[in-house]
Amino acid sequence: MGEQSVAVIGAGSWGTALSMVLADNGYHVDLFTNREVQKEEINKEKTNKKYLPDIHLPKSITAHTNIEEVIKNKKIILLVVPSHAMRETVKKIKPY
């Protein structure tokens, strides 16, 4: 079986930690963040220092700022955002 891909919406400490667990279990993770700087750090340095300092992220985690790109063709989408951001986040993904 080929590598499965999972969307994780939310790149805070919980979303990043969950992405690591998924990656360690053979999934490719497309991780959504609202912040371009955070996306670049995750993709280039394989770190998320603000939320998980001193942790190196697996290569199979790729960060994105385009939510459509993250959820496109995914069978599994995990929403890992704070409760106050849930409604806005669901509205963003509804069209896709």
C-alpha positions as MATLAB code, in Angstrom:
seq = 'MGEQSVAVIGAGSWGTALSMVLADNGYHVDLFTNREVQKEEINKEKTNKKYLPDIHLPKSITAHTNIEEVIKNKKIILLVVPSHAMRETVKKIKPY';
ca = [
       0.000    0.000    0.000;
       1.291    3.468   -0.882;
       1.784    6.312    1.515;
      -1.529    7.771    2.650;
      -1.945   11.495    2.968;
      -3.718   13.254    5.837;
      -4.700   16.902    6.227;
      -4.111   18.521    9.604;
      -5.700   21.935    9.968;
      -3.869   23.832   12.706;
      -0.115   24.059   13.251;
      -0.008   24.863   16.945;
       1.506   22.514   19.519;
      -1.286   19.934   19.331;
      -1.566   19.983   15.509;
       2.193   19.696   15.116;
       2.488   16.890   17.686;
      -0.392   15.004   16.058;
       1.287   15.460   12.665;
       4.448   13.898   14.066;
       2.537   10.857   15.343;
       0.850   10.440   11.964;
       4.173   10.805   10.126;
       5.776    8.240   12.441;
       2.963    5.859   11.462;
       3.611    6.143    7.724;
       1.344    9.001    6.704;
       2.304   12.022    4.655;
       0.897   15.052    6.483;
      -0.196   18.260    4.802;
      -0.283   20.743    7.685;
      -2.225   24.006    7.382;
      -1.051   27.216    9.022;
      -2.281   30.779    8.565;
       1.253   32.130    8.894;
       3.694   32.233    5.969;
       6.715   32.514    8.303;
       5.656   29.382   10.173;
       5.118   27.518    6.889;
       8.630   28.413    5.727;
      10.184   27.336    9.041;
       8.405   23.975    9.029;
       9.270   23.255    5.402;
      12.866   24.497    5.360;
      14.129   23.920    8.894;
      11.737   21.095    9.881;
      11.029   22.859   13.188;
       8.118   24.682   14.812;
      10.099   26.507   17.511;
       7.233   28.627   18.824;
       5.152   25.591   19.781;
       7.601   22.673   20.051;
      11.122   23.990   20.679;
      13.994   21.525   20.305;
      11.863   19.112   18.237;
      12.864   18.083   14.715;
       9.925   17.320   12.410;
       9.838   14.372    9.998;
      10.338   15.033    6.287;
       6.855   13.668    5.573;
       5.243   16.786    7.088;
       4.667   19.611    4.629;
       3.201   22.931    5.731;
       0.896   25.033    3.556;
      -0.961   28.335    3.805;
      -3.504   27.402    1.121;
      -6.301   25.462    2.810;
      -7.694   24.130   -0.484;
      -4.304   22.620   -1.321;
      -4.187   20.912    2.078;
      -7.609   19.268    1.988;
      -7.846   18.498   -1.732;
      -8.305   14.747   -2.371;
      -7.993   13.840    1.312;
     -10.038   11.086    2.905;
      -8.867   12.145    6.368;
      -9.026   15.771    7.549;
      -8.264   16.564   11.166;
      -9.320   19.921   12.615;
      -6.876   20.862   15.339;
      -7.657   24.510   15.985;
      -8.709   26.292   19.187;
     -12.445   26.177   19.843;
     -12.808   29.926   19.219;
     -11.451   29.428   15.666;
     -13.499   26.328   14.790;
     -16.472   28.079   13.160;
     -14.275   30.286   10.961;
     -12.120   27.301    9.987;
     -15.108   25.152    9.018;
     -16.451   28.002    6.886;
     -13.103   28.132    5.066;
     -13.102   24.431    4.221;
     -16.816   24.054    3.452;
     -16.491   24.935   -0.278;
     -13.985   22.117   -0.802;
];
